[in-house]
Amino acid sequence: MLYLSTRGDPARKHFCEILLEGLAPDGGLYLPERYPQVDAATLAKWRTLPYADLAFEILSLYIDDIPAEDLRAICRKTYTEEVFGTRAIVPLRKLHDGLLLEGLSNGPTLAFKDMAMQLLGNLFEYELARRGEELNILGATSGDTGSAAEYAMRGKKGVRVFMTSPEGRMSPFQQAQMFSLQDANIHNIAIAGVFDDCQDIVKAVSNDLDFKRRWRIGTVNSINWARLVAQVVYYFAGYFQAHSDKVSFTVPSGNFGNICAGHVARMMGLPIDQLVLATNENDVLDEFFRTGVYRVRAAADTHETSSPSMDISKASNFERFVFDLLGRDGARVKSLFGEELQRSGRFDLGAEPAFREVKARYGFASGKSTHADRIATIRSVSERSGTVIDTHTADGVKVAREHVRPGIPMIVLETALPIKFAQSIVEALGREPERPAKFNGIEALPRRVTVMPADAEAVKAFIVRHCA
Ligand SMILES: *Cc1c(COP(=O)(O)O)cnc(C)c1O
C-alpha cells in the first residue's frame, strides 16, 4: 500500500516513511492510494478474533513494510487486558432505546486517545530501533493528548517527550496524571501562559528547520496516519459486538480524527448506516454538515466549554474527508485549504453536487450540544441506564438520540471516563464520579515538572540540555 498527499503532490510513500512525519511536504495530509475492500466472508472470519488479532488483520492491509510476524507481535503487545482493563478491550454495553455505548476509555489515561497512541509508542520504538535513530517529541497539550502521548512513550527506547502545557490550567486530575510520571524520557514543561502560547512555542521550534533537524524534533498530533488507522479497528470491533447486519455510530468530535477513522471503515465496506458527528458549542463541523460552509473560527470565537477536548477552531483532519468528497481532486483541495482558507477563512461547497453525497453516499449526519444539554444528558442516562458518562460522551448521546433509526443499533463512542471531568458530574448528579482504583491518591504523588516562561528559546535550551 502506498500513500499520497491530499494536495496533489505526485510522490508516493510507504507506511514507515510517513510514520514519523507530520504533514506531507506540500502541506497536505497522507491517505492510502485506495481503501482495501472487506467482503462478507472476511467479516465472518474476523468476527471472533481477539482485538489484537483483529488489529493485526486490518493494519496489515495498510502496512507492507513491517514483516507480518513483527506487526502481529506489536499488536499483541499493545492491546492487552492488562493495559485496557477488559478482554474485549472496547466493551459494548446497552444504554437505552437502541443506544449502545462502546467503551474506548479504559486505557492508561482514561480517554480514547490511548487506543491509537499506545500502538504509536510501540511502532515508534520498533521503527527507530530499526533505523538506529532517536526522536524528540515536542507537543502542546491542554489535557488528553499530552497525557496519552506520555503514557504511550514512557520508557520507550529512542524516544523522549517534551510536553508543554499551560501552567495551572489543566484539571487537577489531568495535572496529576502527567506530572506524577517519573520516567527519565518524559519531560513536563508548564508554560506561564495559555494553551495558545504553548502551541506558538511548538510552531516556533518546528519552524527553526536547523534546530528541528539537528535535534530530531517530531510530533504525535492527530493528523498522523498511524493514529487514524489504529482507530479504524474499534469500528469493526463495535460492529461485531452489536450482532446486527448494519449499525450506526455517533462520534463526539473535535479535530475529526476519530470520525475520520469511521469514514475509512465505511469506505472499506463495513456496513455502517450513519456516521453521526456530534460537536459542542464549537460547531465548525456541524455547520459544514448542515450547510456546506466550512468556516474557521478565530481564537476569540472559540468557546471554552465543559467538554474541553472538543474545543477547536478548525478541524485538522477534515481535509481528508473533503479530498474523498471531491473525488480525490488534489488541486482543488490545495486551493480550498491553501489559498481560499488563508484569504477568507472559509469555503462553501453547499451549492455543489458533491455536497449532496455527504449524506447519501457517505452516510454523514451531525448535530450539536451545549453545556445545558450535557448536564441534562448525564442525568438522564444515569437515571435510565445506571451508567455515568463523561461530558464529551454526553454530547454524543444527546446528538445520537436525534438520529436513531428503528432496527439499527446506534453505537455512541465513549471518548473519556467521567473522573476526568468530575466538576460537571457533580453538577449533574450531585456526587463525585467513580475513580478507578489505580488512580487513588495520584494528586499526592511527587511531581516532575519544570515551569518556564512563554519563550521558545528557553524551551529549545531545555531540550538541548536534556538530550545529552
Ligand atoms: C480528542 C478528544 C475528542 C475529539 O476527538 P477528535 O479525534 O479530535 O475528533 C473527543 N473527546 C475526548 C475526550 C477527546 O480526548
CSV table of C-alpha atoms and ligand atoms in Angstrom, one decimal:
chain,number,residue,atom,x,y,z
A,1,MET,CA,0.0,0.0,0.0
A,2,LEU,CA,1.3,3.4,-0.9
A,3,TYR,CA,0.3,6.8,0.5
A,4,LEU,CA,-0.3,10.1,-1.2
A,5,SER,CA,-0.9,13.7,-0.1
A,6,THR,CA,-4.4,15.3,-0.2
A,7,ARG,CA,-2.8,18.3,-2.0
A,8,GLY,CA,-1.8,16.5,-5.2
A,9,ASP,CA,1.9,16.0,-4.8
A,10,PRO,CA,2.8,13.1,-7.2
A,11,ALA,CA,5.2,11.5,-4.6
A,12,ARG,CA,4.1,8.1,-3.2
A,13,LYS,CA,5.4,6.7,0.1
A,14,HIS,CA,5.3,3.5,2.2
A,15,PHE,CA,3.8,3.4,5.7
A,16,CYS,CA,7.1,3.6,7.7
A,17,GLU,CA,8.2,6.6,5.7
A,18,ILE,CA,5.1,8.6,6.8
A,19,LEU,CA,5.0,7.1,10.3
A,20,LEU,CA,7.5,9.6,11.8
A,21,GLU,CA,6.4,12.5,9.6
A,22,GLY,CA,3.6,15.1,10.2
A,23,LEU,CA,2.2,16.9,7.2
A,24,ALA,CA,3.2,15.9,3.7
A,25,PRO,CA,5.8,18.3,2.3
A,26,ASP,CA,3.1,20.1,0.2
A,27,GLY,CA,1.2,20.8,3.4
A,28,GLY,CA,-1.4,18.1,2.7
A,29,LEU,CA,-2.3,15.0,4.8
A,30,TYR,CA,-1.4,11.5,3.9
A,31,LEU,CA,-4.1,9.0,2.8
A,32,PRO,CA,-3.7,5.5,1.2
A,33,GLU,CA,-4.0,5.4,-2.6
A,34,ARG,CA,-7.1,3.3,-2.2
A,35,TYR,CA,-9.2,1.7,0.5
A,36,PRO,CA,-8.8,-2.1,0.8
A,37,GLN,CA,-12.2,-3.8,0.4
A,38,VAL,CA,-13.5,-6.2,3.0
A,39,ASP,CA,-16.3,-8.6,1.9
A,40,ALA,CA,-18.8,-10.6,3.9
A,41,ALA,CA,-16.6,-13.7,4.0
A,42,THR,CA,-13.7,-11.7,5.5
A,43,LEU,CA,-16.1,-10.1,8.1
A,44,ALA,CA,-17.3,-13.5,9.1
A,45,LYS,CA,-13.7,-14.7,9.6
A,46,TRP,CA,-12.8,-11.6,11.6
A,47,ARG,CA,-15.9,-11.7,13.8
A,48,THR,CA,-14.5,-14.0,16.5
A,49,LEU,CA,-10.9,-12.7,16.6
A,50,PRO,CA,-9.4,-11.2,19.8
A,51,TYR,CA,-9.0,-7.5,19.4
A,52,ALA,CA,-5.2,-7.6,19.0
A,53,ASP,CA,-5.5,-10.1,16.1
A,54,LEU,CA,-8.3,-8.0,14.5
A,55,ALA,CA,-6.0,-5.0,14.7
A,56,PHE,CA,-3.3,-7.0,13.0
A,57,GLU,CA,-5.6,-8.1,10.1
A,58,ILE,CA,-6.7,-4.5,9.5
A,59,LEU,CA,-3.3,-2.9,9.9
A,60,SER,CA,-1.6,-5.4,7.6
A,61,LEU,CA,-3.9,-4.2,4.8
A,62,TYR,CA,-2.2,-0.8,5.2
A,63,ILE,CA,1.3,-1.7,6.2
A,64,ASP,CA,3.6,-3.6,3.8
A,65,ASP,CA,7.0,-2.6,5.1
A,66,ILE,CA,6.9,-4.3,8.5
A,67,PRO,CA,7.2,-8.1,8.4
A,68,ALA,CA,3.9,-9.8,9.4
A,69,GLU,CA,5.3,-11.6,12.5
A,70,ASP,CA,6.7,-8.3,13.8
A,71,LEU,CA,3.4,-6.4,13.2
A,72,ARG,CA,1.4,-9.2,14.9
A,73,ALA,CA,3.8,-9.0,17.9
A,74,ILE,CA,3.4,-5.2,18.1
A,75,CYS,CA,-0.4,-5.5,18.1
A,76,ARG,CA,-0.4,-8.3,20.7
A,77,LYS,CA,1.9,-6.3,22.9
A,78,THR,CA,-0.3,-3.2,22.6
A,79,TYR,CA,-3.9,-4.4,23.1
A,80,THR,CA,-3.7,-6.4,26.3
A,81,GLU,CA,-6.2,-6.9,29.1
A,82,GLU,CA,-3.6,-5.6,31.5
A,83,VAL,CA,-3.4,-2.2,29.7
A,84,PHE,CA,-7.0,-1.8,28.6
A,85,GLY,CA,-8.8,-3.4,31.6
A,86,THR,CA,-11.0,-5.9,29.8
A,87,ARG,CA,-10.6,-8.8,27.5
A,88,ALA,CA,-12.9,-7.2,24.9
A,89,ILE,CA,-10.6,-4.1,25.0
A,90,VAL,CA,-13.6,-2.0,23.7
A,91,PRO,CA,-16.6,-3.5,25.5
A,92,LEU,CA,-20.0,-2.6,24.2
A,93,ARG,CA,-23.0,-2.1,26.6
A,94,LYS,CA,-26.6,-1.2,26.3
A,95,LEU,CA,-27.8,2.2,27.3
A,96,HIS,CA,-31.5,2.6,26.4
A,97,ASP,CA,-33.8,2.8,23.4
A,98,GLY,CA,-31.5,1.3,20.8
A,99,LEU,CA,-28.4,3.2,22.0
A,100,LEU,CA,-25.2,1.3,22.8
A,101,LEU,CA,-22.0,2.6,24.4
A,102,GLU,CA,-18.6,1.4,23.1
A,103,GLY,CA,-16.0,1.9,25.8
A,104,LEU,CA,-12.8,3.3,24.4
A,105,SER,CA,-11.6,4.9,27.6
A,106,ASN,CA,-10.2,2.1,29.7
A,107,GLY,CA,-6.6,2.6,28.8
A,108,PRO,CA,-3.9,4.2,30.9
A,109,THR,CA,-5.2,7.8,30.7
A,110,LEU,CA,-8.9,7.1,30.6
A,111,ALA,CA,-9.6,8.7,27.2
A,112,PHE,CA,-10.0,7.2,23.7
A,113,LYS,CA,-6.6,8.7,22.5
A,114,ASP,CA,-4.9,5.7,24.3
A,115,MET,CA,-6.4,3.4,21.6
A,116,ALA,CA,-4.1,4.8,19.0
A,117,MET,CA,-1.3,6.3,21.0
A,118,GLN,CA,-0.4,3.1,22.7
A,119,LEU,CA,0.1,1.5,19.3
A,120,LEU,CA,2.1,4.5,18.1
A,121,GLY,CA,4.5,4.2,21.0
A,122,ASN,CA,5.3,0.6,20.1
A,123,LEU,CA,5.5,1.4,16.3
A,124,PHE,CA,7.9,4.4,17.0
A,125,GLU,CA,10.1,2.2,19.2
A,126,TYR,CA,10.3,-0.5,16.6
A,127,GLU,CA,11.0,1.8,13.6
A,128,LEU,CA,13.5,4.0,15.5
A,129,ALA,CA,15.5,0.9,16.6
A,130,ARG,CA,15.4,-0.4,13.0
A,131,ARG,CA,16.8,2.8,11.7
A,132,GLY,CA,19.2,3.4,14.6
A,133,GLU,CA,17.7,6.8,15.2
A,134,GLU,CA,16.2,8.8,18.0
A,135,LEU,CA,13.2,11.1,18.1
A,136,ASN,CA,12.4,14.0,20.4
A,137,ILE,CA,8.6,14.6,20.5
A,138,LEU,CA,7.6,18.1,21.2
A,139,GLY,CA,4.0,18.8,21.9
A,140,ALA,CA,1.4,21.2,23.4
A,141,THR,CA,-1.5,19.9,25.4
A,142,SER,CA,-4.5,21.2,27.3
A,143,GLY,CA,-5.1,17.7,28.6
A,144,ASP,CA,-5.9,14.5,26.9
A,145,THR,CA,-3.4,14.4,24.1
A,146,GLY,CA,-0.3,15.1,26.2
A,147,SER,CA,-1.1,12.5,28.8
A,148,ALA,CA,-1.9,9.9,26.2
A,149,ALA,CA,1.4,10.6,24.5
A,150,GLU,CA,3.4,10.5,27.7
A,151,TYR,CA,1.8,7.2,28.8
A,152,ALA,CA,2.4,5.7,25.4
A,153,MET,CA,6.1,6.8,25.2
A,154,ARG,CA,7.2,6.4,28.8
A,155,GLY,CA,10.2,4.1,29.0
A,156,LYS,CA,10.4,3.6,25.2
A,157,LYS,CA,13.9,3.4,23.8
A,158,GLY,CA,15.0,6.1,21.3
A,159,VAL,CA,12.1,8.5,22.2
A,160,ARG,CA,12.0,11.5,24.5
A,161,VAL,CA,8.8,13.5,25.1
A,162,PHE,CA,8.8,17.3,25.8
A,163,MET,CA,5.2,18.2,26.6
A,164,THR,CA,4.3,21.8,27.1
A,165,SER,CA,1.0,22.7,28.9
A,166,PRO,CA,-0.4,26.0,30.3
A,167,GLU,CA,0.6,26.3,33.9
A,168,GLY,CA,-2.3,25.6,36.3
A,169,ARG,CA,-5.0,25.4,33.6
A,170,MET,CA,-5.5,21.6,33.3
A,171,SER,CA,-7.8,19.9,35.7
A,172,PRO,CA,-6.2,18.7,38.9
A,173,PHE,CA,-6.6,15.1,37.8
A,174,GLN,CA,-5.0,15.7,34.4
A,175,GLN,CA,-2.1,17.6,36.0
A,176,ALA,CA,-1.6,14.7,38.5
A,177,GLN,CA,-1.7,12.1,35.7
A,178,MET,CA,1.1,13.8,33.7
A,179,PHE,CA,3.3,15.3,36.4
A,180,SER,CA,3.5,12.1,38.5
A,181,LEU,CA,5.3,10.2,35.8
A,182,GLN,CA,8.9,9.7,36.9
A,183,ASP,CA,10.3,8.2,33.7
A,184,ALA,CA,13.6,9.7,32.6
A,185,ASN,CA,12.5,10.2,29.0
A,186,ILE,CA,9.3,12.2,29.9
A,187,HIS,CA,9.7,15.9,30.4
A,188,ASN,CA,6.7,18.1,31.5
A,189,ILE,CA,7.1,21.8,30.8
A,190,ALA,CA,4.5,24.1,32.4
A,191,ILE,CA,4.4,27.3,30.5
A,192,ALA,CA,3.5,30.5,32.3
A,193,GLY,CA,0.7,31.4,29.8
A,194,VAL,CA,-2.3,29.9,28.0
A,195,PHE,CA,-2.6,27.0,25.6
A,196,ASP,CA,-2.1,29.2,22.5
A,197,ASP,CA,1.3,30.2,24.0
A,198,CYS,CA,2.3,26.5,24.1
A,199,GLN,CA,1.2,26.0,20.5
A,200,ASP,CA,3.1,29.0,19.4
A,201,ILE,CA,6.3,27.7,21.1
A,202,VAL,CA,5.9,24.3,19.3
A,203,LYS,CA,5.4,26.1,16.0
A,204,ALA,CA,8.4,28.4,16.5
A,205,VAL,CA,10.6,25.5,17.4
A,206,SER,CA,9.3,23.4,14.4
A,207,ASN,CA,9.9,26.3,12.1
A,208,ASP,CA,13.5,26.5,13.0
A,209,LEU,CA,14.5,23.9,10.5
A,210,ASP,CA,18.1,23.6,11.5
A,211,PHE,CA,17.2,23.1,15.1
A,212,LYS,CA,14.5,20.6,14.1
A,213,ARG,CA,16.9,18.5,12.0
A,214,ARG,CA,19.8,18.7,14.5
A,215,TRP,CA,17.7,17.6,17.5
A,216,ARG,CA,15.4,15.4,15.6
A,217,ILE,CA,12.2,17.1,16.7
A,218,GLY,CA,8.9,15.2,15.9
A,219,THR,CA,5.2,15.3,16.9
A,220,VAL,CA,2.4,12.9,17.6
A,221,ASN,CA,-0.5,15.1,16.6
A,222,SER,CA,-3.9,13.8,15.4
A,223,ILE,CA,-3.1,14.1,11.7
A,224,ASN,CA,-0.6,11.2,12.0
A,225,TRP,CA,-2.0,8.5,9.7
A,226,ALA,CA,-0.8,5.7,12.0
A,227,ARG,CA,-3.1,7.1,14.8
A,228,LEU,CA,-6.0,7.2,12.4
A,229,VAL,CA,-5.7,3.7,11.1
A,230,ALA,CA,-5.4,2.3,14.6
A,231,GLN,CA,-8.8,3.9,15.3
A,232,VAL,CA,-10.4,2.1,12.3
A,233,VAL,CA,-10.1,-1.2,14.3
A,234,TYR,CA,-12.6,-0.3,17.0
A,235,TYR,CA,-15.3,0.5,14.4
A,236,PHE,CA,-15.1,-3.1,13.3
A,237,ALA,CA,-15.0,-4.4,16.9
A,238,GLY,CA,-18.1,-2.3,17.8
A,239,TYR,CA,-19.9,-3.7,14.7
A,240,PHE,CA,-19.1,-7.3,15.6
A,241,GLN,CA,-20.3,-6.9,19.2
A,242,ALA,CA,-23.6,-5.3,18.1
A,243,HIS,CA,-24.7,-8.5,16.3
A,244,SER,CA,-26.7,-6.7,13.6
A,245,ASP,CA,-26.4,-6.5,9.8
A,246,LYS,CA,-26.0,-2.8,10.0
A,247,VAL,CA,-25.1,-0.3,12.7
A,248,SER,CA,-24.7,3.5,13.0
A,249,PHE,CA,-22.1,5.3,15.1
A,250,THR,CA,-22.2,8.7,16.8
A,251,VAL,CA,-18.8,10.3,17.5
A,252,PRO,CA,-18.1,13.2,19.9
A,253,SER,CA,-15.8,15.2,17.6
A,254,GLY,CA,-13.2,17.9,17.6
A,255,ASN,CA,-10.4,17.6,15.1
A,256,PHE,CA,-12.3,15.0,13.0
A,257,GLY,CA,-9.7,12.3,13.7
A,258,ASN,CA,-12.0,9.8,15.4
A,259,ILE,CA,-14.9,10.0,13.0
A,260,CYS,CA,-12.5,10.1,10.0
A,261,ALA,CA,-11.5,6.6,11.1
A,262,GLY,CA,-15.2,5.7,10.9
A,263,HIS,CA,-15.3,7.1,7.4
A,264,VAL,CA,-12.3,4.9,6.4
A,265,ALA,CA,-14.0,1.8,7.9
A,266,ARG,CA,-17.2,2.6,6.0
A,267,MET,CA,-15.1,3.0,2.7
A,268,MET,CA,-13.6,-0.4,3.4
A,269,GLY,CA,-17.1,-1.9,3.3
A,270,LEU,CA,-18.0,-2.1,6.9
A,271,PRO,CA,-21.9,-1.9,6.9
A,272,ILE,CA,-22.3,1.4,8.6
A,273,ASP,CA,-25.6,3.2,8.1
A,274,GLN,CA,-25.0,6.6,9.5
A,275,LEU,CA,-21.9,8.3,10.8
A,276,VAL,CA,-23.2,11.0,13.1
A,277,LEU,CA,-20.9,13.8,14.1
A,278,ALA,CA,-21.5,15.5,17.4
A,279,THR,CA,-20.0,18.8,18.4
A,280,ASN,CA,-20.3,21.0,21.5
A,281,GLU,CA,-20.7,24.8,21.2
A,282,ASN,CA,-17.7,24.9,18.9
A,283,ASP,CA,-19.8,23.8,15.9
A,284,VAL,CA,-17.5,24.3,12.9
A,285,LEU,CA,-18.2,20.8,11.7
A,286,ASP,CA,-21.9,20.7,12.4
A,287,GLU,CA,-22.2,23.9,10.4
A,288,PHE,CA,-20.4,22.2,7.5
A,289,PHE,CA,-22.5,19.1,7.5
A,290,ARG,CA,-25.7,21.2,7.7
A,291,THR,CA,-24.8,23.9,5.1
A,292,GLY,CA,-21.7,23.0,3.2
A,293,VAL,CA,-19.9,26.1,4.6
A,294,TYR,CA,-16.6,25.4,6.4
A,295,ARG,CA,-15.8,28.5,8.4
A,296,VAL,CA,-12.7,28.5,10.6
A,297,ARG,CA,-13.3,30.3,13.9
A,298,ALA,CA,-11.0,33.0,15.4
A,299,ALA,CA,-9.4,32.4,18.8
A,300,ALA,CA,-11.9,34.9,20.3
A,301,ASP,CA,-14.8,32.9,18.9
A,302,THR,CA,-13.6,29.6,20.3
A,303,HIS,CA,-15.6,28.8,23.4
A,304,GLU,CA,-14.1,27.2,26.5
A,305,THR,CA,-16.6,24.5,27.3
A,306,SER,CA,-17.2,21.7,29.8
A,307,SER,CA,-16.2,19.2,27.0
A,308,PRO,CA,-12.8,20.9,26.5
A,309,SER,CA,-11.2,18.2,24.3
A,310,MET,CA,-13.7,19.3,21.6
A,311,ASP,CA,-12.9,23.0,21.8
A,312,ILE,CA,-11.5,23.5,18.4
A,313,SER,CA,-11.4,26.5,16.0
A,314,LYS,CA,-10.7,24.3,12.9
A,315,ALA,CA,-10.7,20.6,12.4
A,316,SER,CA,-7.2,19.4,11.4
A,317,ASN,CA,-8.2,16.1,9.9
A,318,PHE,CA,-11.2,17.4,8.0
A,319,GLU,CA,-9.2,17.8,4.8
A,320,ARG,CA,-9.0,14.0,4.4
A,321,PHE,CA,-12.8,13.7,4.1
A,322,VAL,CA,-13.1,16.7,1.7
A,323,PHE,CA,-10.4,15.1,-0.5
A,324,ASP,CA,-12.6,11.9,-0.9
A,325,LEU,CA,-15.8,14.0,-1.2
A,326,LEU,CA,-14.3,15.9,-4.1
A,327,GLY,CA,-13.3,12.8,-6.0
A,328,ARG,CA,-9.7,13.0,-4.7
A,329,ASP,CA,-9.0,16.2,-6.6
A,330,GLY,CA,-5.7,17.3,-5.0
A,331,ALA,CA,-5.5,20.5,-6.9
A,332,ARG,CA,-9.0,21.5,-5.7
A,333,VAL,CA,-8.2,20.6,-2.1
A,334,LYS,CA,-5.0,22.5,-2.3
A,335,SER,CA,-6.8,25.7,-3.4
A,336,LEU,CA,-9.6,25.3,-0.8
A,337,PHE,CA,-7.4,24.5,2.2
A,338,GLY,CA,-4.4,26.6,1.0
A,339,GLU,CA,-5.3,29.9,-0.7
A,340,GLU,CA,-9.1,30.1,0.0
A,341,LEU,CA,-8.9,29.5,3.8
A,342,GLN,CA,-6.0,31.8,4.1
A,343,ARG,CA,-7.7,34.6,2.2
A,344,SER,CA,-11.2,34.4,3.6
A,345,GLY,CA,-11.1,31.9,6.5
A,346,ARG,CA,-14.0,29.9,4.8
A,347,PHE,CA,-15.2,28.0,1.8
A,348,ASP,CA,-18.6,26.9,0.7
A,349,LEU,CA,-19.4,23.6,-1.0
A,350,GLY,CA,-23.2,23.9,-0.3
A,351,ALA,CA,-24.1,24.5,-4.0
A,352,GLU,CA,-22.0,21.7,-5.4
A,353,PRO,CA,-23.5,18.3,-6.5
A,354,ALA,CA,-20.8,16.6,-4.3
A,355,PHE,CA,-22.3,18.1,-1.2
A,356,ARG,CA,-25.5,16.1,-1.7
A,357,GLU,CA,-23.4,13.0,-1.4
A,358,VAL,CA,-22.3,13.8,2.1
A,359,LYS,CA,-25.4,12.1,3.4
A,360,ALA,CA,-26.5,9.9,0.5
A,361,ARG,CA,-23.2,8.3,-0.3
A,362,TYR,CA,-21.0,8.9,2.7
A,363,GLY,CA,-23.7,8.5,5.5
A,364,PHE,CA,-22.8,11.6,7.4
A,365,ALA,CA,-25.2,13.4,9.7
A,366,SER,CA,-24.5,15.9,12.5
A,367,GLY,CA,-25.8,17.8,15.5
A,368,LYS,CA,-24.6,20.0,18.3
A,369,SER,CA,-24.9,20.0,22.1
A,370,THR,CA,-24.5,22.7,24.8
A,371,HIS,CA,-23.5,22.8,28.4
A,372,ALA,CA,-27.1,22.5,29.5
A,373,ASP,CA,-27.6,19.6,27.1
A,374,ARG,CA,-24.6,17.8,28.6
A,375,ILE,CA,-25.7,18.2,32.2
A,376,ALA,CA,-29.3,17.0,31.3
A,377,THR,CA,-27.9,14.1,29.3
A,378,ILE,CA,-25.6,12.9,32.0
A,379,ARG,CA,-28.5,13.0,34.4
A,380,SER,CA,-31.0,11.2,32.2
A,381,VAL,CA,-28.6,8.5,31.1
A,382,SER,CA,-27.7,7.8,34.7
A,383,GLU,CA,-31.4,7.6,35.6
A,384,ARG,CA,-32.4,5.4,32.7
A,385,SER,CA,-29.5,3.0,32.5
A,386,GLY,CA,-27.5,3.5,35.7
A,387,THR,CA,-24.4,4.4,33.6
A,388,VAL,CA,-22.4,7.6,34.3
A,389,ILE,CA,-20.9,9.1,31.2
A,390,ASP,CA,-18.5,12.0,30.8
A,391,THR,CA,-19.2,15.4,29.2
A,392,HIS,CA,-17.8,14.5,25.8
A,393,THR,CA,-19.7,11.3,25.6
A,394,ALA,CA,-22.8,13.2,26.7
A,395,ASP,CA,-22.5,15.4,23.7
A,396,GLY,CA,-22.5,12.2,21.7
A,397,VAL,CA,-25.6,10.7,23.4
A,398,LYS,CA,-27.5,14.0,23.0
A,399,VAL,CA,-27.0,14.1,19.3
A,400,ALA,CA,-27.3,10.3,18.8
A,401,ARG,CA,-30.9,10.4,20.3
A,402,GLU,CA,-31.8,12.8,17.4
A,403,HIS,CA,-30.7,10.3,14.8
A,404,VAL,CA,-31.6,6.8,15.9
A,405,ARG,CA,-33.5,4.8,13.3
A,406,PRO,CA,-35.7,1.8,14.1
A,407,GLY,CA,-34.0,-1.6,13.8
A,408,ILE,CA,-30.4,-0.2,13.5
A,409,PRO,CA,-28.3,-0.1,16.7
A,410,MET,CA,-26.8,3.3,17.3
A,411,ILE,CA,-23.3,2.9,18.9
A,412,VAL,CA,-22.1,6.0,20.8
A,413,LEU,CA,-18.3,6.1,21.2
A,414,GLU,CA,-17.3,6.8,24.8
A,415,THR,CA,-14.3,9.1,24.5
A,416,ALA,CA,-13.4,9.6,28.1
A,417,LEU,CA,-14.3,8.4,31.6
A,418,PRO,CA,-16.3,10.8,33.9
A,419,ILE,CA,-13.5,11.0,36.6
A,420,LYS,CA,-11.5,13.2,34.2
A,421,PHE,CA,-14.3,15.9,34.3
A,422,ALA,CA,-15.5,15.5,37.8
A,423,GLN,CA,-16.8,19.0,38.3
A,424,SER,CA,-19.6,18.6,35.6
A,425,ILE,CA,-20.6,15.2,37.1
A,426,VAL,CA,-21.1,16.8,40.5
A,427,GLU,CA,-23.1,19.5,38.8
A,428,ALA,CA,-25.3,16.9,37.1
A,429,LEU,CA,-25.6,14.2,39.7
A,430,GLY,CA,-24.7,15.9,43.0
A,431,ARG,CA,-21.9,13.4,43.6
A,432,GLU,CA,-18.3,12.6,42.6
A,433,PRO,CA,-17.8,10.1,39.8
A,434,GLU,CA,-16.2,6.7,40.5
A,435,ARG,CA,-12.4,6.7,40.4
A,436,PRO,CA,-10.6,3.6,39.1
A,437,ALA,CA,-8.6,2.1,41.9
A,438,LYS,CA,-5.2,2.7,40.2
A,439,PHE,CA,-5.7,6.4,40.3
A,440,ASN,CA,-6.4,6.6,44.1
A,441,GLY,CA,-4.2,9.3,45.6
A,442,ILE,CA,-2.4,10.4,42.4
A,443,GLU,CA,-2.8,14.0,43.3
A,444,ALA,CA,-0.5,13.5,46.3
A,445,LEU,CA,2.4,11.8,44.3
A,446,PRO,CA,5.7,13.6,43.8
A,447,ARG,CA,5.6,15.8,40.7
A,448,ARG,CA,8.1,16.1,37.9
A,449,VAL,CA,7.5,19.4,36.0
A,450,THR,CA,9.6,22.4,35.1
A,451,VAL,CA,7.9,25.8,35.0
A,452,MET,CA,9.1,28.1,32.2
A,453,PRO,CA,8.3,31.5,30.7
A,454,ALA,CA,6.4,31.5,27.3
A,455,ASP,CA,9.7,31.7,25.4
A,456,ALA,CA,10.6,29.3,22.6
A,457,GLU,CA,14.4,29.9,23.1
A,458,ALA,CA,14.1,28.8,26.7
A,459,VAL,CA,12.3,25.7,25.6
A,460,LYS,CA,15.0,25.0,23.0
A,461,ALA,CA,17.7,25.3,25.6
A,462,PHE,CA,15.8,22.9,27.8
A,463,ILE,CA,15.6,20.3,25.0
A,464,VAL,CA,19.3,20.6,24.3
A,465,ARG,CA,20.2,20.2,28.0
A,466,HIS,CA,18.2,17.0,28.2
A,467,CYS,CA,19.4,15.4,25.0
A,468,ALA,CA,23.0,14.9,26.2
B,1,LIG,C1,-9.7,14.2,21.5
B,1,LIG,C2,-11.0,14.0,22.1
B,1,LIG,C3,-12.2,14.2,21.3
B,1,LIG,C4,-12.2,14.7,19.9
B,1,LIG,O1,-11.6,13.7,19.0
B,1,LIG,P1,-11.2,14.1,17.5
B,1,LIG,O2,-10.5,12.9,17.0
B,1,LIG,O3,-10.3,15.3,17.7
B,1,LIG,O4,-12.5,14.5,16.8
B,1,LIG,C5,-13.4,13.9,22.0
B,1,LIG,N1,-13.5,13.6,23.3
B,1,LIG,C6,-12.3,13.4,24.0
B,1,LIG,C7,-12.5,13.0,25.4
B,1,LIG,C8,-11.1,13.6,23.4
B,1,LIG,O5,-10.0,13.5,24.2
